[in-house]
C-alpha cells in the first residue's frame, strides 16, 4: 500500500512546475526535521531524568515501582508529571 501511495505522489510531483517542486522539497525537509526534533527531545528528556536519578531504565526481571514509591519527575522547563502503570495480570 505504501508503494502505491509513493507512486501516486511521484506522479503528482511530475505534474508540478520546478518552482513548486522546490516548495514541496522544503516542506518535506521541514517535516523530517520536526520529526527528528520530536524524537531527539523525547530521548533527551529521558536521558536527563535518568542522569538526575529520577527514573531507572527498565531491566529484565526488575520489579516495577509505583507512584507511591517514586516522586513526580521534575525535568527543567516541564511541569511535574507522574507516570501511572497498572499491572492487569
mmCIF file of N, CA, C and O in Angstrom:
data_model
loop_
_atom_site.group_PDB
_atom_site.id
_atom_site.type_symbol
_atom_site.label_atom_id
_atom_site.label_comp_id
_atom_site.label_asym_id
_atom_site.label_seq_id
_atom_site.Cartn_x
_atom_site.Cartn_y
_atom_site.Cartn_z
ATOM 1 N N UNK A 1 0.819 -1.186 0.000
ATOM 2 C CA UNK A 1 0.000 0.000 0.000
ATOM 3 C C UNK A 1 0.867 1.256 0.000
ATOM 4 O O UNK A 1 0.577 2.205 -0.708
ATOM 5 N N UNK A 2 1.937 1.265 0.817
ATOM 6 C CA UNK A 2 2.823 2.429 0.864
ATOM 7 C C UNK A 2 3.474 2.655 -0.492
ATOM 8 O O UNK A 2 3.699 3.795 -0.898
ATOM 9 N N UNK A 3 3.748 1.585 -1.199
ATOM 10 C CA UNK A 3 4.349 1.703 -2.522
ATOM 11 C C UNK A 3 3.402 2.410 -3.481
ATOM 12 O O UNK A 3 3.822 3.253 -4.281
ATOM 13 N N UNK A 4 2.115 2.068 -3.424
ATOM 14 C CA UNK A 4 1.117 2.729 -4.274
ATOM 15 C C UNK A 4 1.008 4.211 -3.944
ATOM 16 O O UNK A 4 0.881 5.050 -4.841
ATOM 17 N N UNK A 5 1.037 4.532 -2.655
ATOM 18 C CA UNK A 5 0.965 5.931 -2.247
ATOM 19 C C UNK A 5 2.179 6.695 -2.751
ATOM 20 O O UNK A 5 2.047 7.827 -3.223
ATOM 21 N N UNK A 6 3.343 6.085 -2.660
ATOM 22 C CA UNK A 6 4.567 6.736 -3.132
ATOM 23 C C UNK A 6 4.507 6.952 -4.646
ATOM 24 O O UNK A 6 4.881 8.019 -5.142
ATOM 25 N N UNK A 7 4.030 5.953 -5.360
ATOM 26 C CA UNK A 7 3.919 6.080 -6.812
ATOM 27 C C UNK A 7 2.937 7.184 -7.204
ATOM 28 O O UNK A 7 3.202 7.966 -8.116
ATOM 29 N N UNK A 8 1.818 7.253 -6.497
ATOM 30 C CA UNK A 8 0.825 8.297 -6.763
ATOM 31 C C UNK A 8 1.419 9.674 -6.494
ATOM 32 O O UNK A 8 1.232 10.619 -7.279
ATOM 33 N N UNK A 9 2.144 9.789 -5.402
ATOM 34 C CA UNK A 9 2.772 11.065 -5.061
ATOM 35 C C UNK A 9 3.814 11.459 -6.109
ATOM 36 O O UNK A 9 3.873 12.619 -6.536
ATOM 37 N N UNK A 10 4.598 10.509 -6.556
ATOM 38 C CA UNK A 10 5.608 10.789 -7.581
ATOM 39 C C UNK A 10 4.947 11.254 -8.873
ATOM 40 O O UNK A 10 5.405 12.199 -9.520
ATOM 41 N N UNK A 11 3.830 10.608 -9.247
ATOM 42 C CA UNK A 11 3.104 11.031 -10.449
ATOM 43 C C UNK A 11 2.615 12.478 -10.310
ATOM 44 O O UNK A 11 2.714 13.267 -11.252
ATOM 45 N N UNK A 12 2.114 12.813 -9.135
ATOM 46 C CA UNK A 12 1.646 14.175 -8.904
ATOM 47 C C UNK A 12 2.798 15.166 -8.952
ATOM 48 O O UNK A 12 2.650 16.289 -9.461
ATOM 49 N N UNK A 13 3.940 14.776 -8.431
ATOM 50 C CA UNK A 13 5.113 15.652 -8.447
ATOM 51 C C UNK A 13 5.578 15.940 -9.873
ATOM 52 O O UNK A 13 6.038 17.043 -10.169
ATOM 53 N N UNK A 14 5.466 14.951 -10.752
ATOM 54 C CA UNK A 14 5.872 15.133 -12.150
ATOM 55 C C UNK A 14 5.059 16.231 -12.836
ATOM 56 O O UNK A 14 5.550 16.877 -13.764
ATOM 57 N N UNK A 15 3.839 16.454 -12.371
ATOM 58 C CA UNK A 15 2.980 17.462 -12.983
ATOM 59 C C UNK A 15 3.248 18.885 -12.486
ATOM 60 O O UNK A 15 2.725 19.845 -13.045
ATOM 61 N N UNK A 16 4.045 19.017 -11.437
ATOM 62 C CA UNK A 16 4.296 20.340 -10.864
ATOM 63 C C UNK A 16 5.440 21.059 -11.588
ATOM 64 O O UNK A 16 6.397 20.437 -12.008
ATOM 65 N N UNK A 17 5.350 22.393 -11.657
ATOM 66 C CA UNK A 17 6.459 23.166 -12.219
ATOM 67 C C UNK A 17 7.644 23.173 -11.242
ATOM 68 O O UNK A 17 7.484 22.893 -10.052
ATOM 69 N N UNK A 18 8.824 23.517 -11.728
ATOM 70 C CA UNK A 18 10.056 23.459 -10.946
ATOM 71 C C UNK A 18 9.978 24.281 -9.660
ATOM 72 O O UNK A 18 10.446 23.835 -8.604
ATOM 73 N N UNK A 19 9.392 25.486 -9.725
ATOM 74 C CA UNK A 19 9.334 26.322 -8.522
ATOM 75 C C UNK A 19 8.461 25.692 -7.434
ATOM 76 O O UNK A 19 8.731 25.832 -6.245
ATOM 77 N N UNK A 20 7.431 24.957 -7.826
ATOM 78 C CA UNK A 20 6.581 24.273 -6.851
ATOM 79 C C UNK A 20 7.283 23.049 -6.265
ATOM 80 O O UNK A 20 7.084 22.695 -5.106
ATOM 81 N N UNK A 21 8.120 22.406 -7.072
ATOM 82 C CA UNK A 21 8.890 21.267 -6.572
ATOM 83 C C UNK A 21 9.846 21.710 -5.469
ATOM 84 O O UNK A 21 10.063 20.991 -4.489
ATOM 85 N N UNK A 22 10.397 22.903 -5.609
ATOM 86 C CA UNK A 22 11.275 23.451 -4.572
ATOM 87 C C UNK A 22 10.491 23.635 -3.281
ATOM 88 O O UNK A 22 10.972 23.305 -2.195
ATOM 89 N N UNK A 23 9.274 24.128 -3.383
ATOM 90 C CA UNK A 23 8.422 24.307 -2.204
ATOM 91 C C UNK A 23 8.107 22.960 -1.547
ATOM 92 O O UNK A 23 8.136 22.842 -0.323
ATOM 93 N N UNK A 24 7.799 21.970 -2.370
ATOM 94 C CA UNK A 24 7.493 20.637 -1.839
ATOM 95 C C UNK A 24 8.716 20.077 -1.127
ATOM 96 O O UNK A 24 8.614 19.532 -0.019
ATOM 97 N N UNK A 25 9.876 20.221 -1.727
ATOM 98 C CA UNK A 25 11.108 19.711 -1.117
ATOM 99 C C UNK A 25 11.380 20.414 0.221
ATOM 100 O O UNK A 25 11.753 19.767 1.200
ATOM 101 N N UNK A 26 11.179 21.722 0.268
ATOM 102 C CA UNK A 26 11.362 22.453 1.522
ATOM 103 C C UNK A 26 10.398 21.961 2.597
ATOM 104 O O UNK A 26 10.765 21.805 3.767
ATOM 105 N N UNK A 27 9.150 21.713 2.183
ATOM 106 C CA UNK A 27 8.152 21.238 3.139
ATOM 107 C C UNK A 27 8.505 19.850 3.669
ATOM 108 O O UNK A 27 8.407 19.582 4.867
ATOM 109 N N UNK A 28 8.955 18.969 2.793
ATOM 110 C CA UNK A 28 9.361 17.631 3.213
ATOM 111 C C UNK A 28 10.543 17.721 4.181
ATOM 112 O O UNK A 28 10.580 17.030 5.205
ATOM 113 N N UNK A 29 11.508 18.591 3.876
ATOM 114 C CA UNK A 29 12.640 18.792 4.786
ATOM 115 C C UNK A 29 12.159 19.279 6.153
ATOM 116 O O UNK A 29 12.647 18.835 7.193
ATOM 117 N N UNK A 30 11.199 20.207 6.150
ATOM 118 C CA UNK A 30 10.626 20.716 7.392
ATOM 119 C C UNK A 30 9.990 19.587 8.208
ATOM 120 O O UNK A 30 10.213 19.462 9.413
ATOM 121 N N UNK A 31 9.188 18.751 7.553
ATOM 122 C CA UNK A 31 8.526 17.646 8.250
ATOM 123 C C UNK A 31 9.537 16.658 8.831
ATOM 124 O O UNK A 31 9.388 16.199 9.968
ATOM 125 N N UNK A 32 10.564 16.351 8.066
ATOM 126 C CA UNK A 32 11.594 15.417 8.544
ATOM 127 C C UNK A 32 12.344 15.998 9.739
ATOM 128 O O UNK A 32 12.623 15.289 10.707
ATOM 129 N N UNK A 33 12.668 17.279 9.694
ATOM 130 C CA UNK A 33 13.380 17.932 10.795
ATOM 131 C C UNK A 33 12.509 17.978 12.049
ATOM 132 O O UNK A 33 12.985 17.730 13.157
ATOM 133 N N UNK A 34 11.233 18.293 11.880
ATOM 134 C CA UNK A 34 10.318 18.324 13.022
ATOM 135 C C UNK A 34 10.205 16.946 13.662
ATOM 136 O O UNK A 34 10.223 16.808 14.887
ATOM 137 N N UNK A 35 10.126 15.916 12.841
ATOM 138 C CA UNK A 35 10.043 14.559 13.366
ATOM 139 C C UNK A 35 11.326 14.195 14.114
ATOM 140 O O UNK A 35 11.282 13.624 15.196
ATOM 141 N N UNK A 36 12.470 14.569 13.552
ATOM 142 C CA UNK A 36 13.753 14.281 14.205
ATOM 143 C C UNK A 36 13.852 15.009 15.547
ATOM 144 O O UNK A 36 14.264 14.443 16.543
ATOM 145 N N UNK A 37 13.430 16.285 15.577
ATOM 146 C CA UNK A 37 13.476 17.060 16.821
ATOM 147 C C UNK A 37 12.589 16.433 17.882
ATOM 148 O O UNK A 37 12.958 16.388 19.055
ATOM 149 N N UNK A 38 11.402 15.968 17.503
ATOM 150 C CA UNK A 38 10.499 15.339 18.469
ATOM 151 C C UNK A 38 11.129 14.101 19.080
ATOM 152 O O UNK A 38 11.065 13.896 20.279
ATOM 153 N N UNK A 39 11.739 13.278 18.258
ATOM 154 C CA UNK A 39 12.392 12.060 18.749
ATOM 155 C C UNK A 39 13.569 12.444 19.637
ATOM 156 O O UNK A 39 13.738 11.912 20.734
ATOM 157 N N UNK A 40 14.387 13.402 19.182
ATOM 158 C CA UNK A 40 15.553 13.821 19.957
ATOM 159 C C UNK A 40 15.144 14.405 21.300
ATOM 160 O O UNK A 40 15.779 14.141 22.313
ATOM 161 N N UNK A 41 14.089 15.223 21.314
ATOM 162 C CA UNK A 41 13.691 15.855 22.568
ATOM 163 C C UNK A 41 13.150 14.818 23.556
ATOM 164 O O UNK A 41 13.405 14.911 24.752
ATOM 165 N N UNK A 42 12.441 13.812 23.076
ATOM 166 C CA UNK A 42 11.956 12.760 23.958
ATOM 167 C C UNK A 42 13.127 11.978 24.544
ATOM 168 O O UNK A 42 13.175 11.721 25.744
ATOM 169 N N UNK A 43 14.087 11.632 23.692
ATOM 170 C CA UNK A 43 15.259 10.895 24.164
ATOM 171 C C UNK A 43 16.081 11.738 25.122
ATOM 172 O O UNK A 43 16.585 11.246 26.133
ATOM 173 N N UNK A 44 16.202 13.046 24.840
ATOM 174 C CA UNK A 44 16.955 13.942 25.711
ATOM 175 C C UNK A 44 16.288 14.078 27.076
ATOM 176 O O UNK A 44 16.951 14.052 28.111
ATOM 177 N N UNK A 45 14.963 14.201 27.116
ATOM 178 C CA UNK A 45 14.258 14.300 28.395
ATOM 179 C C UNK A 45 14.438 13.026 29.217
ATOM 180 O O UNK A 45 14.656 13.084 30.426
ATOM 181 N N UNK A 46 14.372 11.880 28.563
ATOM 182 C CA UNK A 46 14.587 10.622 29.273
ATOM 183 C C UNK A 46 16.018 10.535 29.802
ATOM 184 O O UNK A 46 16.254 10.101 30.930
ATOM 185 N N UNK A 47 16.988 10.965 28.993
ATOM 186 C CA UNK A 47 18.392 10.930 29.404
ATOM 187 C C UNK A 47 18.600 11.836 30.612
ATOM 188 O O UNK A 47 19.253 11.452 31.587
ATOM 189 N N UNK A 48 18.042 13.051 30.575
ATOM 190 C CA UNK A 48 18.185 13.982 31.695
ATOM 191 C C UNK A 48 17.562 13.412 32.965
ATOM 192 O O UNK A 48 18.147 13.510 34.053
ATOM 193 N N UNK A 49 16.389 12.834 32.857
ATOM 194 C CA UNK A 49 15.716 12.259 34.019
ATOM 195 C C UNK A 49 16.516 11.087 34.578
ATOM 196 O O UNK A 49 16.631 10.930 35.800
ATOM 197 N N UNK A 50 17.100 10.285 33.700
ATOM 198 C CA UNK A 50 17.914 9.153 34.150
ATOM 199 C C UNK A 50 19.172 9.647 34.858
ATOM 200 O O UNK A 50 19.526 9.164 35.936
ATOM 201 N N UNK A 51 19.848 10.649 34.274
ATOM 202 C CA UNK A 51 21.065 11.189 34.886
ATOM 203 C C UNK A 51 20.785 11.819 36.244
ATOM 204 O O UNK A 51 21.621 11.776 37.143
ATOM 205 N N UNK A 52 19.613 12.420 36.406
ATOM 206 C CA UNK A 52 19.244 13.062 37.667
ATOM 207 C C UNK A 52 18.756 12.032 38.696
ATOM 208 O O UNK A 52 18.421 12.394 39.820
ATOM 209 N N UNK A 53 18.683 10.768 38.293
ATOM 210 C CA UNK A 53 18.228 9.730 39.207
ATOM 211 C C UNK A 53 16.734 9.719 39.401
ATOM 212 O O UNK A 53 16.233 9.130 40.354
ATOM 213 N N UNK A 54 16.016 10.371 38.501
ATOM 214 C CA UNK A 54 14.571 10.450 38.646
ATOM 215 C C UNK A 54 13.860 9.241 38.063
ATOM 216 O O UNK A 54 12.733 8.950 38.441
ATOM 217 N N UNK A 55 14.497 8.572 37.133
ATOM 218 C CA UNK A 55 13.933 7.343 36.577
ATOM 219 C C UNK A 55 15.026 6.292 36.513
ATOM 220 O O UNK A 55 16.217 6.609 36.500
ATOM 221 N N UNK A 56 14.620 5.075 36.492
ATOM 222 C CA UNK A 56 15.547 3.964 36.338
ATOM 223 C C UNK A 56 15.143 3.218 35.083
ATOM 224 O O UNK A 56 13.973 2.845 34.940
ATOM 225 N N UNK A 57 16.081 3.038 34.159
ATOM 226 C CA UNK A 57 15.724 2.314 32.938
ATOM 227 C C UNK A 57 15.223 0.912 33.282
ATOM 228 O O UNK A 57 15.671 0.310 34.257
ATOM 229 N N UNK A 58 14.298 0.443 32.506
ATOM 230 C CA UNK A 58 13.775 -0.897 32.756
ATOM 231 C C UNK A 58 14.842 -1.935 32.448
ATOM 232 O O UNK A 58 15.685 -1.752 31.581
ATOM 233 N N UNK A 59 14.806 -2.984 33.211
ATOM 234 C CA UNK A 59 15.742 -4.088 33.010
ATOM 235 C C UNK A 59 14.970 -5.382 33.200
ATOM 236 O O UNK A 59 14.048 -5.439 34.028
ATOM 237 N N UNK A 60 15.324 -6.400 32.441
ATOM 238 C CA UNK A 60 14.614 -7.679 32.590
ATOM 239 C C UNK A 60 14.681 -8.174 34.040
ATOM 240 O O UNK A 60 15.735 -8.106 34.680
ATOM 241 N N UNK A 61 13.548 -8.590 34.571
ATOM 242 C CA UNK A 61 13.494 -9.143 35.914
ATOM 243 C C UNK A 61 13.399 -8.105 37.014
ATOM 244 O O UNK A 61 13.273 -8.447 38.183
ATOM 245 N N UNK A 62 13.446 -6.831 36.677
ATOM 246 C CA UNK A 62 13.383 -5.780 37.689
ATOM 247 C C UNK A 62 11.928 -5.583 38.097
ATOM 248 O O UNK A 62 11.036 -5.545 37.276
ATOM 249 N N UNK A 63 11.716 -5.402 39.403
ATOM 250 C CA UNK A 63 10.361 -5.159 39.879
ATOM 251 C C UNK A 63 9.915 -3.770 39.489
ATOM 252 O O UNK A 63 10.707 -2.836 39.433
ATOM 253 N N UNK A 64 8.642 -3.637 39.228
ATOM 254 C CA UNK A 64 8.083 -2.338 38.886
ATOM 255 C C UNK A 64 7.865 -1.521 40.155
ATOM 256 O O UNK A 64 7.539 -2.062 41.200
ATOM 257 N N UNK A 65 8.024 -0.214 40.034
ATOM 258 C CA UNK A 65 7.729 0.659 41.164
ATOM 259 C C UNK A 65 6.361 1.293 40.923
ATOM 260 O O UNK A 65 5.840 1.265 39.826
ATOM 261 N N UNK A 66 5.823 1.865 41.948
ATOM 262 C CA UNK A 66 4.545 2.537 41.800
ATOM 263 C C UNK A 66 4.743 4.024 42.064
ATOM 264 O O UNK A 66 5.798 4.462 42.499
ATOM 265 N N UNK A 67 3.703 4.810 41.834
ATOM 266 C CA UNK A 67 3.767 6.244 42.083
ATOM 267 C C UNK A 67 4.033 6.488 43.565
ATOM 268 O O UNK A 67 4.661 7.463 43.939
ATOM 269 N N UNK A 68 3.574 5.583 44.422
ATOM 270 C CA UNK A 68 3.805 5.738 45.855
ATOM 271 C C UNK A 68 5.299 5.662 46.176
ATOM 272 O O UNK A 68 5.765 6.283 47.119
ATOM 273 N N UNK A 69 6.043 4.882 45.403
ATOM 274 C CA UNK A 69 7.473 4.685 45.649
ATOM 275 C C UNK A 69 8.340 5.761 44.999
ATOM 276 O O UNK A 69 9.460 5.995 45.428
ATOM 277 N N UNK A 70 7.847 6.384 43.951
ATOM 278 C CA UNK A 70 8.662 7.300 43.162
ATOM 279 C C UNK A 70 7.972 8.662 43.102
ATOM 280 O O UNK A 70 6.810 8.752 42.730
ATOM 281 N N UNK A 71 8.691 9.735 43.451
ATOM 282 C CA UNK A 71 8.072 11.064 43.378
ATOM 283 C C UNK A 71 7.867 11.490 41.925
ATOM 284 O O UNK A 71 8.446 10.898 41.012
ATOM 285 N N UNK A 72 7.057 12.546 41.694
ATOM 286 C CA UNK A 72 6.868 13.044 40.331
ATOM 287 C C UNK A 72 8.209 13.423 39.698
ATOM 288 O O UNK A 72 9.141 13.836 40.380
ATOM 289 N N UNK A 73 8.303 13.259 38.403
ATOM 290 C CA UNK A 73 9.525 13.567 37.664
ATOM 291 C C UNK A 73 9.604 15.067 37.428
ATOM 292 O O UNK A 73 8.657 15.676 36.946
ATOM 293 N N UNK A 74 10.739 15.676 37.802
ATOM 294 C CA UNK A 74 10.945 17.109 37.606
ATOM 295 C C UNK A 74 12.017 17.302 36.548
ATOM 296 O O UNK A 74 13.187 17.033 36.778
ATOM 297 N N UNK A 75 11.589 17.722 35.370
ATOM 298 C CA UNK A 75 12.507 17.984 34.263
ATOM 299 C C UNK A 75 12.473 19.484 34.022
ATOM 300 O O UNK A 75 11.399 20.058 33.852
ATOM 301 N N UNK A 76 13.648 20.140 34.034
ATOM 302 C CA UNK A 76 13.674 21.596 33.857
ATOM 303 C C UNK A 76 12.877 22.035 32.629
ATOM 304 O O UNK A 76 12.990 21.445 31.560
ATOM 305 N N UNK A 77 12.040 23.046 32.833
ATOM 306 C CA UNK A 77 11.240 23.573 31.733
ATOM 307 C C UNK A 77 9.965 22.809 31.459
ATOM 308 O O UNK A 77 9.230 23.123 30.528
ATOM 309 N N UNK A 78 9.707 21.785 32.232
ATOM 310 C CA UNK A 78 8.495 20.980 32.042
ATOM 311 C C UNK A 78 7.726 20.901 33.356
ATOM 312 O O UNK A 78 8.327 20.930 34.421
ATOM 313 N N UNK A 79 6.400 20.785 33.324
ATOM 314 C CA UNK A 79 5.636 20.633 34.564
ATOM 315 C C UNK A 79 5.916 19.274 35.208
ATOM 316 O O UNK A 79 6.307 18.326 34.529
ATOM 317 N N UNK A 80 5.731 19.213 36.515
ATOM 318 C CA UNK A 80 5.878 17.925 37.206
ATOM 319 C C UNK A 80 4.902 16.930 36.610
ATOM 320 O O UNK A 80 3.783 17.286 36.238
ATOM 321 N N UNK A 81 5.329 15.697 36.501
ATOM 322 C CA UNK A 81 4.440 14.685 35.944
ATOM 323 C C UNK A 81 4.604 13.377 36.693
ATOM 324 O O UNK A 81 5.592 13.144 37.363
ATOM 325 N N UNK A 82 3.604 12.562 36.550
ATOM 326 C CA UNK A 82 3.629 11.229 37.127
ATOM 327 C C UNK A 82 3.269 10.236 36.041
ATOM 328 O O UNK A 82 2.484 10.527 35.166
ATOM 329 N N UNK A 83 3.854 9.079 36.131
ATOM 330 C CA UNK A 83 3.502 8.017 35.200
ATOM 331 C C UNK A 83 2.858 6.901 36.014
ATOM 332 O O UNK A 83 3.443 6.424 36.986
ATOM 333 N N UNK A 84 1.661 6.562 35.649
ATOM 334 C CA UNK A 84 0.927 5.527 36.364
ATOM 335 C C UNK A 84 0.755 4.353 35.418
ATOM 336 O O UNK A 84 0.197 4.472 34.344
ATOM 337 N N UNK A 85 1.256 3.212 35.861
ATOM 338 C CA UNK A 85 1.134 1.995 35.054
ATOM 339 C C UNK A 85 0.448 0.954 35.911
ATOM 340 O O UNK A 85 0.892 0.665 37.026
ATOM 341 N N UNK A 86 -0.623 0.415 35.407
ATOM 342 C CA UNK A 86 -1.331 -0.615 36.139
ATOM 343 C C UNK A 86 -0.942 -1.983 35.598
ATOM 344 O O UNK A 86 -0.832 -2.168 34.389
ATOM 345 N N UNK A 87 -0.736 -2.907 36.485
ATOM 346 C CA UNK A 87 -0.445 -4.271 36.096
ATOM 347 C C UNK A 87 -1.771 -5.005 36.043
ATOM 348 O O UNK A 87 -2.441 -5.179 37.059
ATOM 349 N N UNK A 88 -2.183 -5.405 34.854
ATOM 350 C CA UNK A 88 -3.507 -6.025 34.704
ATOM 351 C C UNK A 88 -3.399 -7.523 34.445
ATOM 352 O O UNK A 88 -4.060 -8.062 33.579
ATOM 353 N N UNK A 89 -2.574 -8.175 35.210
ATOM 354 C CA UNK A 89 -2.442 -9.620 35.047
ATOM 355 C C UNK A 89 -3.620 -10.339 35.643
ATOM 356 O O UNK A 89 -4.243 -9.966 36.548
#
